[in-house]
Amino acid sequence: MLDESKKTFWDWGFFEIDTNGRLIHVSQQLCEHFNLESSQLTHFNQMLKETSLQKIGIAANSEAIVFGVLNNIPCLLKVFLCSQKGFICQVILKYEESYRQELLSLLNNNEQQKRRKVKRKQRPLSHSYTFEQINGTSSAIEQIKELAARVSRGSSTVLLTGESGTGKELFAQAIHDLSPRREGPFIPINCASIPESLFESELFGYEAGAFSGAGKDGKPGKIELAQNGTLFLDEISELPFITQGKFLRVLQEREIERLGGTGRKRVDIRIIAATNRDLMTLVQEGKFRQDLFYRLLVFELKIPPLRDRKEDILLLADQFIDDFNDEFGLNVKEIDPLLKDWMLNYDWPGNVRELKSFIERGMNIVEGGTLTLDDFFLPYANFPIYQKPQMKELLSLEEEVTNAEISAIERALEETNGDKTLAAEKLNIHLASLYRKMSKYNLK
Ligand SMILES: Nc1ncnc2c1ncn2[C@@H]1O[C@H](COP(=O)(O)OP(=O)(O)OP(=O)(O)O)[C@@H](O)[C@H]1O
Ligand SMILES: [Mg+2]
């Protein structure tokens, strides 16, 4: 059976075959999503068209992505070897019927792509400059980059999932920059940072005199501003429930109406959404609309946490050292082996963002050309990195209260991996209040 760690966030289903192509298992989800009757299926050829067993066999050695058509529905499958010397083929993308042509043209270009892939191995990456900025050579990140590059050609909605600091925003920008919409605007909107009362005017805009305080010329909303480009909805889980319904209508009808307006306007936008929360759980808890969730799940790109791609840690660290060398006018050339060991054994709960701040911290202290454990005040390898200094003497009550508040907020953020909504829940305060306090105390 499929190992939990191999599952993507949204499960379209999978099937398992032996090396001769005989079907061993077809998952319930696959039958449901593709309208298949598992009892009538015995061989791979009956199921998956427009690809071959040989292709699957070759692909499986490197956990590759292959194209196929399952019961007339085009899809992308991730193939990997399973322990019983067979293959697991897991559907990671079910194309909407309207994208069939797009997929078929991709299929026709398959050979060309393979040639490009070989070239890419000789030169690290031949995609646009922005994809090159996404550093990493682990197979996990390479695969996501490849998928993201493919999906960027179309206009399908993309949902980026992954822990905080894994690079979701970077991917959103790279997808836009490689897409046919690259000349159009990329409009980001952070759903966590907009007060609930302003959401609709931010998204939909307003006409003159729509409400007291509305300017005399009115104002276009972010959706309108993204016309012919991409709208990036960051932290989509924070979209208020009522706005979710209104936004869903935009996705379905591709039309908007400004607040206080009378006419509707057609919009041509691509949606990229990102979240570090488990939307499925929020749907089950009644906090996120199920219909919107499915609308967003046309294509999910799950960015793996840094601890699952340890090969990238030192590579990224080198990149950040180069960046900070330029910025700070330093000449650090290497990382001491003990520090390397420490870095490879650390879990990086804040992912690449944490690694970047970590390097920045060391670069502020380093002397000479080698970054060492001493530059982080880490006397020995297992010293907890974020140990807070103990308070020595009693301060004024006001200072003590401030320190206690800061430490509670830091702890809540640590325990929730930086998820502000969860942290606010834990602290039993409003999200807006958490933001205010974080800004007051300059907390990241
Ligand atoms: N693969 C990468 N190569 C280079 N830099 C990266 C990579 N991944 C992330 N970064 C850097 O790490 C930082 C965090 O990335 P980003 O803001 O995209 O994360 P995120 O997934 O959107 O996090 P959050 O969920 O907290 O919003 C940024 O400074 C980004 O440039
Ligand atoms: Mg982000």
PDB file of C-alpha atoms in Angstrom, residues 270-423:
ATOM      1  CA  ARG A 270      -5.096  33.306 -13.315  1.00  0.00           C
ATOM      2  CA  ILE A 271      -5.377  32.416  -9.655  1.00  0.00           C
ATOM      3  CA  ILE A 272      -2.451  31.129  -7.639  1.00  0.00           C
ATOM      4  CA  ALA A 273      -3.295  30.502  -3.998  1.00  0.00           C
ATOM      5  CA  ALA A 274      -0.990  29.500  -1.164  1.00  0.00           C
ATOM      6  CA  THR A 275      -1.483  28.131   2.305  1.00  0.00           C
ATOM      7  CA  ASN A 276       0.569  26.582   5.065  1.00  0.00           C
ATOM      8  CA  ARG A 277      -2.555  25.147   6.677  1.00  0.00           C
ATOM      9  CA  ASP A 278      -4.333  21.908   5.920  1.00  0.00           C
ATOM     10  CA  LEU A 279      -7.345  23.178   3.966  1.00  0.00           C
ATOM     11  CA  MET A 280      -9.005  19.766   4.026  1.00  0.00           C
ATOM     12  CA  THR A 281      -9.111  19.897   7.839  1.00  0.00           C
ATOM     13  CA  LEU A 282     -10.490  23.435   7.716  1.00  0.00           C
ATOM     14  CA  VAL A 283     -13.185  22.202   5.321  1.00  0.00           C
ATOM     15  CA  GLN A 284     -14.039  19.418   7.752  1.00  0.00           C
ATOM     16  CA  GLU A 285     -14.196  21.929  10.595  1.00  0.00           C
ATOM     17  CA  GLY A 286     -16.568  24.099   8.556  1.00  0.00           C
ATOM     18  CA  LYS A 287     -14.073  26.970   8.377  1.00  0.00           C
ATOM     19  CA  PHE A 288     -13.327  26.788   4.682  1.00  0.00           C
ATOM     20  CA  ARG A 289     -15.911  26.319   1.946  1.00  0.00           C
ATOM     21  CA  GLN A 290     -15.733  22.903   0.362  1.00  0.00           C
ATOM     22  CA  ASP A 291     -16.834  24.193  -3.063  1.00  0.00           C
ATOM     23  CA  LEU A 292     -14.042  26.785  -3.085  1.00  0.00           C
ATOM     24  CA  PHE A 293     -11.556  24.164  -1.901  1.00  0.00           C
ATOM     25  CA  TYR A 294     -12.339  21.936  -4.900  1.00  0.00           C
ATOM     26  CA  ARG A 295     -12.185  24.918  -7.255  1.00  0.00           C
ATOM     27  CA  LEU A 296      -8.681  25.672  -6.017  1.00  0.00           C
ATOM     28  CA  LEU A 297      -7.528  22.095  -6.276  1.00  0.00           C
ATOM     29  CA  VAL A 298      -7.137  21.994 -10.042  1.00  0.00           C
ATOM     30  CA  PHE A 299      -3.409  21.652  -9.494  1.00  0.00           C
ATOM     31  CA  GLU A 300      -1.705  21.324  -6.145  1.00  0.00           C
ATOM     32  CA  LEU A 301       2.016  21.891  -5.778  1.00  0.00           C
ATOM     33  CA  LYS A 302       3.254  20.684  -2.445  1.00  0.00           C
ATOM     34  CA  ILE A 303       6.573  22.258  -1.510  1.00  0.00           C
ATOM     35  CA  PRO A 304       8.507  19.845   0.699  1.00  0.00           C
ATOM     36  CA  PRO A 305       9.947  21.027   4.038  1.00  0.00           C
ATOM     37  CA  LEU A 306      13.698  21.565   4.170  1.00  0.00           C
ATOM     38  CA  ARG A 307      14.231  18.626   6.551  1.00  0.00           C
ATOM     39  CA  ASP A 308      12.967  16.320   3.771  1.00  0.00           C
ATOM     40  CA  ARG A 309      15.546  17.632   1.307  1.00  0.00           C
ATOM     41  CA  LYS A 310      18.683  17.824   3.374  1.00  0.00           C
ATOM     42  CA  GLU A 311      20.821  17.842   0.219  1.00  0.00           C
ATOM     43  CA  ASP A 312      19.672  21.420  -0.325  1.00  0.00           C
ATOM     44  CA  ILE A 313      20.710  22.779   3.076  1.00  0.00           C
ATOM     45  CA  LEU A 314      24.385  23.456   2.374  1.00  0.00           C
ATOM     46  CA  LEU A 315      23.703  24.557  -1.169  1.00  0.00           C
ATOM     47  CA  LEU A 316      21.203  27.144   0.026  1.00  0.00           C
ATOM     48  CA  ALA A 317      23.534  28.160   2.846  1.00  0.00           C
ATOM     49  CA  ASP A 318      26.306  28.818   0.276  1.00  0.00           C
ATOM     50  CA  GLN A 319      23.928  30.914  -1.782  1.00  0.00           C
ATOM     51  CA  PHE A 320      22.932  33.002   1.233  1.00  0.00           C
ATOM     52  CA  ILE A 321      26.595  33.404   2.240  1.00  0.00           C
ATOM     53  CA  ASP A 322      27.301  34.777  -1.263  1.00  0.00           C
ATOM     54  CA  ASP A 323      24.328  37.122  -1.012  1.00  0.00           C
ATOM     55  CA  PHE A 324      25.351  38.441   2.406  1.00  0.00           C
ATOM     56  CA  ASN A 325      29.016  38.684   1.338  1.00  0.00           C
ATOM     57  CA  ASP A 326      27.822  41.141  -1.314  1.00  0.00           C
ATOM     58  CA  GLU A 327      25.451  42.930   0.999  1.00  0.00           C
ATOM     59  CA  PHE A 328      27.792  43.268   3.988  1.00  0.00           C
ATOM     60  CA  GLY A 329      31.047  43.560   2.011  1.00  0.00           C
ATOM     61  CA  LEU A 330      32.464  40.356   3.538  1.00  0.00           C
ATOM     62  CA  ASN A 331      34.534  37.556   2.111  1.00  0.00           C
ATOM     63  CA  VAL A 332      33.311  34.382   3.799  1.00  0.00           C
ATOM     64  CA  LYS A 333      34.350  31.414   1.732  1.00  0.00           C
ATOM     65  CA  GLU A 334      33.335  28.309   3.619  1.00  0.00           C
ATOM     66  CA  ILE A 335      31.452  26.681   6.462  1.00  0.00           C
ATOM     67  CA  ASP A 336      33.368  24.842   9.162  1.00  0.00           C
ATOM     68  CA  PRO A 337      32.702  21.021   9.106  1.00  0.00           C
ATOM     69  CA  LEU A 338      31.319  21.041  12.685  1.00  0.00           C
ATOM     70  CA  LEU A 339      28.815  23.712  11.786  1.00  0.00           C
ATOM     71  CA  LYS A 340      27.904  21.785   8.624  1.00  0.00           C
ATOM     72  CA  ASP A 341      27.155  18.745  10.778  1.00  0.00           C
ATOM     73  CA  TRP A 342      25.024  20.811  13.093  1.00  0.00           C
ATOM     74  CA  MET A 343      23.107  22.291  10.189  1.00  0.00           C
ATOM     75  CA  LEU A 344      22.497  18.915   8.598  1.00  0.00           C
ATOM     76  CA  ASN A 345      21.154  17.513  11.869  1.00  0.00           C
ATOM     77  CA  TYR A 346      18.879  20.408  12.676  1.00  0.00           C
ATOM     78  CA  ASP A 347      15.190  20.156  11.673  1.00  0.00           C
ATOM     79  CA  TRP A 348      14.667  23.715  10.365  1.00  0.00           C
ATOM     80  CA  PRO A 349      11.012  24.108  11.390  1.00  0.00           C
ATOM     81  CA  GLY A 350      11.025  27.566   9.766  1.00  0.00           C
ATOM     82  CA  ASN A 351      12.476  26.028   6.577  1.00  0.00           C
ATOM     83  CA  VAL A 352      14.416  28.127   4.057  1.00  0.00           C
ATOM     84  CA  ARG A 353      13.390  31.390   5.706  1.00  0.00           C
ATOM     85  CA  GLU A 354      14.915  30.200   8.988  1.00  0.00           C
ATOM     86  CA  LEU A 355      18.084  29.054   7.223  1.00  0.00           C
ATOM     87  CA  LYS A 356      18.426  32.464   5.599  1.00  0.00           C
ATOM     88  CA  SER A 357      18.042  34.310   8.926  1.00  0.00           C
ATOM     89  CA  PHE A 358      20.437  31.850  10.551  1.00  0.00           C
ATOM     90  CA  ILE A 359      23.123  32.612   7.980  1.00  0.00           C
ATOM     91  CA  GLU A 360      22.454  36.332   8.260  1.00  0.00           C
ATOM     92  CA  ARG A 361      22.924  36.089  12.013  1.00  0.00           C
ATOM     93  CA  GLY A 362      26.272  34.310  11.629  1.00  0.00           C
ATOM     94  CA  MET A 363      27.440  36.780   8.980  1.00  0.00           C
ATOM     95  CA  ASN A 364      26.910  39.611  11.445  1.00  0.00           C
ATOM     96  CA  ILE A 365      29.363  38.045  13.859  1.00  0.00           C
ATOM     97  CA  VAL A 366      31.865  36.139  11.729  1.00  0.00           C
ATOM     98  CA  GLU A 367      35.489  37.158  11.606  1.00  0.00           C
ATOM     99  CA  GLY A 368      37.627  35.832   8.777  1.00  0.00           C
ATOM    100  CA  GLY A 369      36.711  33.579   5.905  1.00  0.00           C
ATOM    101  CA  THR A 370      35.047  30.649   7.692  1.00  0.00           C
ATOM    102  CA  LEU A 371      31.643  30.509   9.301  1.00  0.00           C
ATOM    103  CA  THR A 372      31.894  28.431  12.483  1.00  0.00           C
ATOM    104  CA  LEU A 373      29.698  27.234  15.352  1.00  0.00           C
ATOM    105  CA  ASP A 374      31.153  30.046  17.475  1.00  0.00           C
ATOM    106  CA  ASP A 375      29.554  32.601  15.188  1.00  0.00           C
ATOM    107  CA  PHE A 376      26.204  31.388  16.445  1.00  0.00           C
ATOM    108  CA  PHE A 377      27.102  31.159  20.124  1.00  0.00           C
ATOM    109  CA  LEU A 378      26.707  27.400  19.849  1.00  0.00           C
ATOM    110  CA  PRO A 379      29.343  26.020  22.240  1.00  0.00           C
ATOM    111  CA  TYR A 380      28.713  22.466  21.128  1.00  0.00           C
ATOM    112  CA  ALA A 381      26.794  20.779  18.381  1.00  0.00           C
ATOM    113  CA  ASN A 382      23.555  19.971  20.177  1.00  0.00           C
ATOM    114  CA  PHE A 383      23.082  23.295  21.821  1.00  0.00           C
ATOM    115  CA  PRO A 384      19.495  24.420  21.177  1.00  0.00           C
ATOM    116  CA  ILE A 385      19.719  27.282  18.773  1.00  0.00           C
ATOM    117  CA  TYR A 386      16.888  29.405  20.004  1.00  0.00           C
ATOM    118  CA  GLN A 387      17.535  29.155  23.708  1.00  0.00           C
ATOM    119  CA  LYS A 388      16.469  32.437  25.211  1.00  0.00           C
ATOM    120  CA  PRO A 389      18.653  34.312  27.673  1.00  0.00           C
ATOM    121  CA  GLN A 390      17.519  33.866  31.278  1.00  0.00           C
ATOM    122  CA  MET A 391      16.310  36.998  32.983  1.00  0.00           C
ATOM    123  CA  LYS A 392      18.709  37.824  35.768  1.00  0.00           C
ATOM    124  CA  GLU A 393      17.259  40.603  37.820  1.00  0.00           C
ATOM    125  CA  LEU A 394      13.748  41.806  38.409  1.00  0.00           C
ATOM    126  CA  LEU A 395      12.755  44.585  36.027  1.00  0.00           C
ATOM    127  CA  SER A 396       9.955  47.094  36.341  1.00  0.00           C
ATOM    128  CA  LEU A 397       6.499  45.567  36.228  1.00  0.00           C
ATOM    129  CA  GLU A 398       5.874  47.100  32.814  1.00  0.00           C
ATOM    130  CA  GLU A 399       9.070  45.599  31.389  1.00  0.00           C
ATOM    131  CA  GLU A 400       8.353  42.226  32.990  1.00  0.00           C
ATOM    132  CA  VAL A 401       4.855  42.198  31.474  1.00  0.00           C
ATOM    133  CA  THR A 402       6.224  43.188  28.057  1.00  0.00           C
ATOM    134  CA  ASN A 403       8.834  40.413  28.203  1.00  0.00           C
ATOM    135  CA  ALA A 404       6.221  37.874  29.243  1.00  0.00           C
ATOM    136  CA  GLU A 405       3.985  38.958  26.357  1.00  0.00           C
ATOM    137  CA  ILE A 406       6.840  38.714  23.836  1.00  0.00           C
ATOM    138  CA  SER A 407       7.862  35.320  25.107  1.00  0.00           C
ATOM    139  CA  ALA A 408       4.268  33.993  24.995  1.00  0.00           C
ATOM    140  CA  ILE A 409       3.851  35.230  21.408  1.00  0.00           C
ATOM    141  CA  GLU A 410       7.201  33.752  20.356  1.00  0.00           C
ATOM    142  CA  ARG A 411       6.307  30.442  21.969  1.00  0.00           C
ATOM    143  CA  ALA A 412       2.885  30.313  20.322  1.00  0.00           C
ATOM    144  CA  LEU A 413       4.455  31.077  16.936  1.00  0.00           C
ATOM    145  CA  GLU A 414       7.136  28.449  17.462  1.00  0.00           C
ATOM    146  CA  GLU A 415       4.622  25.824  18.499  1.00  0.00           C
ATOM    147  CA  THR A 416       2.437  26.526  15.469  1.00  0.00           C
ATOM    148  CA  ASN A 417       5.328  26.727  13.035  1.00  0.00           C
ATOM    149  CA  GLY A 418       4.652  30.384  12.454  1.00  0.00           C
ATOM    150  CA  ASP A 419       0.950  29.920  11.728  1.00  0.00           C
ATOM    151  CA  LYS A 420      -0.457  33.194  12.990  1.00  0.00           C
ATOM    152  CA  THR A 421      -4.095  32.161  13.008  1.00  0.00           C
ATOM    153  CA  LEU A 422      -3.348  29.086  15.125  1.00  0.00           C
ATOM    154  CA  ALA A 423      -1.013  31.091  17.349  1.00  0.00           C
TER     155      ALA A 423
END
